[in-house]
mmCIF file of C-alpha atoms in Angstrom:
data_model
loop_
_atom_site.group_PDB
_atom_site.id
_atom_site.type_symbol
_atom_site.label_atom_id
_atom_site.label_comp_id
_atom_site.label_asym_id
_atom_site.label_seq_id
_atom_site.Cartn_x
_atom_site.Cartn_y
_atom_site.Cartn_z
ATOM 1 C CA MET O 1 5.078 13.002 13.719
ATOM 2 C CA ALA O 2 4.893 15.735 11.092
ATOM 3 C CA VAL O 3 1.292 16.460 12.050
ATOM 4 C CA GLY O 4 2.275 16.761 15.713
ATOM 5 C CA VAL O 5 5.126 19.161 14.962
ATOM 6 C CA THR O 6 2.999 21.389 12.740
ATOM 7 C CA LEU O 7 0.145 21.277 15.242
ATOM 8 C CA VAL O 8 2.454 22.448 18.043
ATOM 9 C CA ALA O 9 3.886 25.132 15.739
ATOM 10 C CA SER O 10 0.441 26.379 14.771
ATOM 11 C CA MET O 11 -0.646 26.408 18.419
ATOM 12 C CA GLY O 12 2.453 28.468 19.261
ATOM 13 C CA ILE O 13 1.599 30.925 16.498
ATOM 14 C CA GLU O 14 -1.981 31.091 17.734
ATOM 15 C CA TYR O 15 -0.772 31.785 21.284
ATOM 16 C CA LYS O 16 1.287 34.753 20.125
ATOM 17 C CA VAL O 17 -1.118 36.126 17.499
ATOM 18 C CA ALA O 18 -4.572 35.360 18.941
ATOM 19 C CA PRO O 19 -4.774 38.188 21.509
ATOM 20 C CA HIS O 20 -3.971 40.782 18.861
ATOM 21 C CA LEU O 21 -6.427 39.300 16.338
ATOM 22 C CA LEU O 22 -9.231 39.030 18.885
ATOM 23 C CA THR O 23 -8.930 42.690 19.865
ATOM 24 C CA SER O 24 -9.005 43.760 16.207
ATOM 25 C CA SER O 25 -12.024 41.464 15.473
ATOM 26 C CA ASN O 26 -10.112 39.606 12.765
ATOM 27 C CA TYR O 27 -11.536 36.158 13.470
ATOM 28 C CA THR O 28 -10.816 34.586 10.078
ATOM 29 C CA ALA O 29 -7.072 35.067 10.528
ATOM 30 C CA LEU O 30 -7.246 32.746 13.541
ATOM 31 C CA ALA O 31 -7.783 29.804 11.191
ATOM 32 C CA TYR O 32 -4.676 30.438 9.063
ATOM 33 C CA PRO O 33 -2.105 28.794 11.373
ATOM 34 C CA PHE O 34 -4.213 25.620 11.435
ATOM 35 C CA LEU O 35 -4.137 25.518 7.629
ATOM 36 C CA ILE O 36 -0.457 24.588 7.970
ATOM 37 C CA ASN O 37 -1.693 21.126 8.982
ATOM 38 C CA ILE O 38 -3.284 20.435 5.592
ATOM 39 C CA ILE O 39 -0.042 19.195 4.026
ATOM 40 C CA PRO O 40 1.020 16.675 6.713
ATOM 41 C CA LEU O 41 -2.570 15.502 7.162
ATOM 42 C CA GLY O 42 -3.225 15.319 3.434
ATOM 43 C CA TYR O 43 -0.568 12.724 2.632
ATOM 44 C CA PRO O 44 -1.759 10.000 5.043
ATOM 45 C CA CYS O 45 -5.355 10.734 4.099
ATOM 46 C CA TRP O 46 -4.538 10.387 0.396
ATOM 47 C CA LYS O 47 -2.679 7.111 1.029
ATOM 48 C CA TRP O 48 -5.689 5.719 2.926
ATOM 49 C CA ILE O 49 -8.167 6.867 0.252
ATOM 50 C CA ASN O 50 -5.982 5.464 -2.516
ATOM 51 C CA LEU O 51 -5.672 2.084 -0.771
ATOM 52 C CA HIS O 52 -9.213 1.620 0.542
ATOM 53 C CA ILE O 53 -11.331 3.385 -2.097
ATOM 54 C CA VAL O 54 -9.477 3.889 -5.387
ATOM 55 C CA ASN O 55 -7.583 0.565 -5.426
ATOM 56 C CA TYR O 56 -9.956 -1.398 -3.206
ATOM 57 C CA LYS O 57 -10.328 -4.337 -5.598
ATOM 58 C CA ILE O 58 -6.566 -4.815 -5.972
ATOM 59 C CA HIS O 59 -6.045 -4.466 -2.211
ATOM 60 C CA LYS O 60 -8.714 -7.076 -1.531
ATOM 61 C CA GLN O 61 -7.183 -9.494 -4.072
ATOM 62 C CA LEU O 62 -3.693 -9.119 -2.607
ATOM 63 C CA MET O 63 -4.987 -9.562 0.947
ATOM 64 C CA SER O 64 -6.794 -12.760 -0.079
ATOM 65 C CA ILE O 65 -3.468 -14.115 -1.359
ATOM 66 C CA VAL O 66 -1.678 -13.088 1.840
ATOM 67 C CA HIS O 67 -4.252 -14.800 4.057
ATOM 68 C CA SER O 68 -4.655 -17.952 1.959
ATOM 69 C CA GLU O 69 -0.909 -18.543 1.648
ATOM 70 C CA GLN O 70 -0.279 -17.759 5.356
ATOM 71 C CA LEU O 71 2.152 -14.934 4.661
ATOM 72 C CA ILE O 72 1.580 -13.343 8.085
ATOM 73 C CA ASP O 73 3.092 -14.483 11.388
ATOM 74 C CA TYR O 74 0.861 -13.726 14.366
ATOM 75 C CA GLY O 75 1.903 -13.343 18.000
ATOM 76 C CA ASP O 76 0.320 -15.047 20.994
ATOM 77 C CA LYS O 77 -3.394 -15.733 20.824
ATOM 78 C CA LYS O 78 -3.873 -13.700 24.007
ATOM 79 C CA GLU O 79 -2.051 -10.657 22.640
ATOM 80 C CA THR O 80 -4.377 -8.426 20.593
ATOM 81 C CA SER O 81 -4.099 -5.095 18.816
ATOM 82 C CA THR O 82 -6.232 -1.983 19.206
ATOM 83 C CA PHE O 83 -9.251 -3.384 17.356
ATOM 84 C CA ASN O 84 -9.220 -6.717 19.226
ATOM 85 C CA GLU O 85 -7.420 -8.541 16.408
ATOM 86 C CA ARG O 86 -4.433 -10.817 16.797
ATOM 87 C CA LYS O 87 -1.144 -8.955 16.867
ATOM 88 C CA VAL O 88 0.988 -9.341 13.722
ATOM 89 C CA GLU O 89 4.667 -10.024 14.388
ATOM 90 C CA TYR O 90 5.901 -10.365 10.809
ATOM 91 C CA GLY O 91 4.207 -9.940 7.475
ATOM 92 C CA VAL O 92 5.091 -9.669 3.831
ATOM 93 C CA LYS O 93 5.370 -6.372 2.045
ATOM 94 C CA ILE O 94 3.782 -6.362 -1.402
ATOM 95 C CA ILE O 95 4.392 -3.668 -4.007
ATOM 96 C CA TYR O 96 1.951 -3.540 -6.917
ATOM 97 C CA GLU O 97 2.999 -1.636 -10.052
ATOM 98 C CA GLU O 98 1.188 -1.294 -13.369
ATOM 99 C CA THR O 99 3.456 -0.528 -16.313
ATOM 100 C CA SER O 100 3.212 -0.762 -20.088
ATOM 101 C CA GLU O 101 4.975 -4.148 -19.912
ATOM 102 C CA GLY O 102 2.391 -5.578 -17.526
ATOM 103 C CA ILE O 103 1.779 -5.783 -13.801
ATOM 104 C CA TYR O 104 4.762 -6.179 -11.500
ATOM 105 C CA ILE O 105 4.066 -7.652 -8.077
ATOM 106 C CA THR O 106 7.075 -7.622 -5.759
ATOM 107 C CA VAL O 107 6.867 -9.666 -2.557
ATOM 108 C CA TYR O 108 9.295 -9.017 0.316
ATOM 109 C CA PRO O 109 9.172 -11.805 2.962
ATOM 110 C CA ASN O 110 10.345 -9.589 5.896
ATOM 111 C CA GLY O 111 11.287 -12.524 8.139
ATOM 112 C CA ILE O 112 8.077 -14.582 8.025
ATOM 113 C CA LYS O 113 8.271 -18.287 8.870
ATOM 114 C CA HIS O 114 6.988 -19.392 5.457
ATOM 115 C CA SER O 115 9.338 -17.194 3.421
ATOM 116 C CA ASP O 116 9.699 -19.946 0.814
ATOM 117 C CA ALA O 117 5.986 -19.543 0.039
ATOM 118 C CA THR O 118 6.706 -16.132 -1.527
ATOM 119 C CA GLN O 119 8.599 -17.884 -4.341
ATOM 120 C CA THR O 120 5.730 -20.214 -5.272
ATOM 121 C CA LEU O 121 2.851 -17.796 -5.814
ATOM 122 C CA ASN O 122 2.617 -18.334 -9.593
ATOM 123 C CA ASN O 123 -0.607 -20.334 -9.625
ATOM 124 C CA ARG O 124 -2.254 -18.229 -6.941
ATOM 125 C CA LEU O 125 -1.477 -14.942 -8.767
ATOM 126 C CA GLU O 126 -2.692 -16.326 -12.090
ATOM 127 C CA GLU O 127 -5.905 -17.507 -10.468
ATOM 128 C CA THR O 128 -6.554 -14.284 -8.564
ATOM 129 C CA PHE O 129 -5.746 -11.745 -11.292
ATOM 130 C CA ASN O 130 -6.832 -13.925 -14.244
ATOM 131 C CA MET O 131 -3.516 -13.239 -15.989
ATOM 132 C CA ASN O 132 -0.444 -15.267 -16.886
ATOM 133 C CA VAL O 133 2.813 -15.028 -14.944
ATOM 134 C CA LEU O 134 5.402 -14.391 -17.641
ATOM 135 C CA SER O 135 8.525 -14.148 -15.524
ATOM 136 C CA VAL O 136 9.632 -14.634 -11.944
ATOM 137 C CA ASP O 137 12.708 -12.895 -10.571
ATOM 138 C CA HIS O 138 13.919 -14.649 -7.405
ATOM 139 C CA GLN O 139 16.333 -12.539 -5.406
ATOM 140 C CA LEU O 140 17.635 -13.020 -1.896
ATOM 141 C CA SER O 141 15.405 -10.359 -0.352
ATOM 142 C CA TYR O 142 12.396 -10.359 -2.695
ATOM 143 C CA THR O 143 10.542 -12.144 -5.477
ATOM 144 C CA ARG O 144 9.143 -10.153 -8.408
ATOM 145 C CA TYR O 145 6.390 -11.470 -10.659
ATOM 146 C CA LEU O 146 5.480 -10.078 -14.065
ATOM 147 C CA LEU O 147 1.839 -10.671 -14.973
ATOM 148 C CA ARG O 148 0.344 -9.934 -18.351
ATOM 149 C CA ASP O 149 -2.847 -10.896 -20.118
ATOM 150 C CA VAL O 150 -1.475 -12.867 -23.058
ATOM 151 C CA ASP O 151 -4.837 -12.940 -24.850
ATOM 152 C CA LYS O 152 -4.849 -9.154 -25.207
ATOM 153 C CA GLN O 153 -1.347 -8.895 -26.684
ATOM 154 C CA GLN O 154 -1.283 -7.766 -30.261
ATOM 155 C CA MET O 155 0.902 -9.654 -32.673
ATOM 156 C CA GLY O 156 2.062 -7.655 -35.645
ATOM 157 C CA VAL O 157 2.939 -9.471 -38.861
ATOM 158 C CA THR O 158 4.599 -7.705 -41.738
ATOM 159 C CA ASP O 159 5.512 -8.805 -45.259
ATOM 160 C CA ASN O 160 9.175 -9.042 -44.251
ATOM 161 C CA ALA O 161 8.400 -11.787 -41.721
ATOM 162 C CA PHE O 162 7.916 -14.395 -44.473
#
């Protein structure tokens, strides 16, 4: 929507300014109103690049969990989306966060039929990410998992410990 608004605004500016710029042979100034579209176009492009290129491995691992645990509710078999795939009615929302404490994976069921499956992903997450699930926070609207590689934790022992 933001791209559409800025595109219409830049076209309006072009409509008013273009005749004057064309008569003065200032052709480079014609491109300036379209540069307004860099900001609203840049954000969705960055989100797509971040998801499909930078964090591709994590995205692929999370999607394998979603598909194997049937965390998506599809519509009718006859009803398809733009790319001839089955239409998704409901699906989980997964938020992946890396912190100094470990990896937090928050799963929001969003009305799927198998919403109880979001609370039993311990083994699947451990298997996929090759880490241990240290804690599970079950809430009414989400389930948050804390994953950490226990083998890489450093244990500090001092003389006062004995």
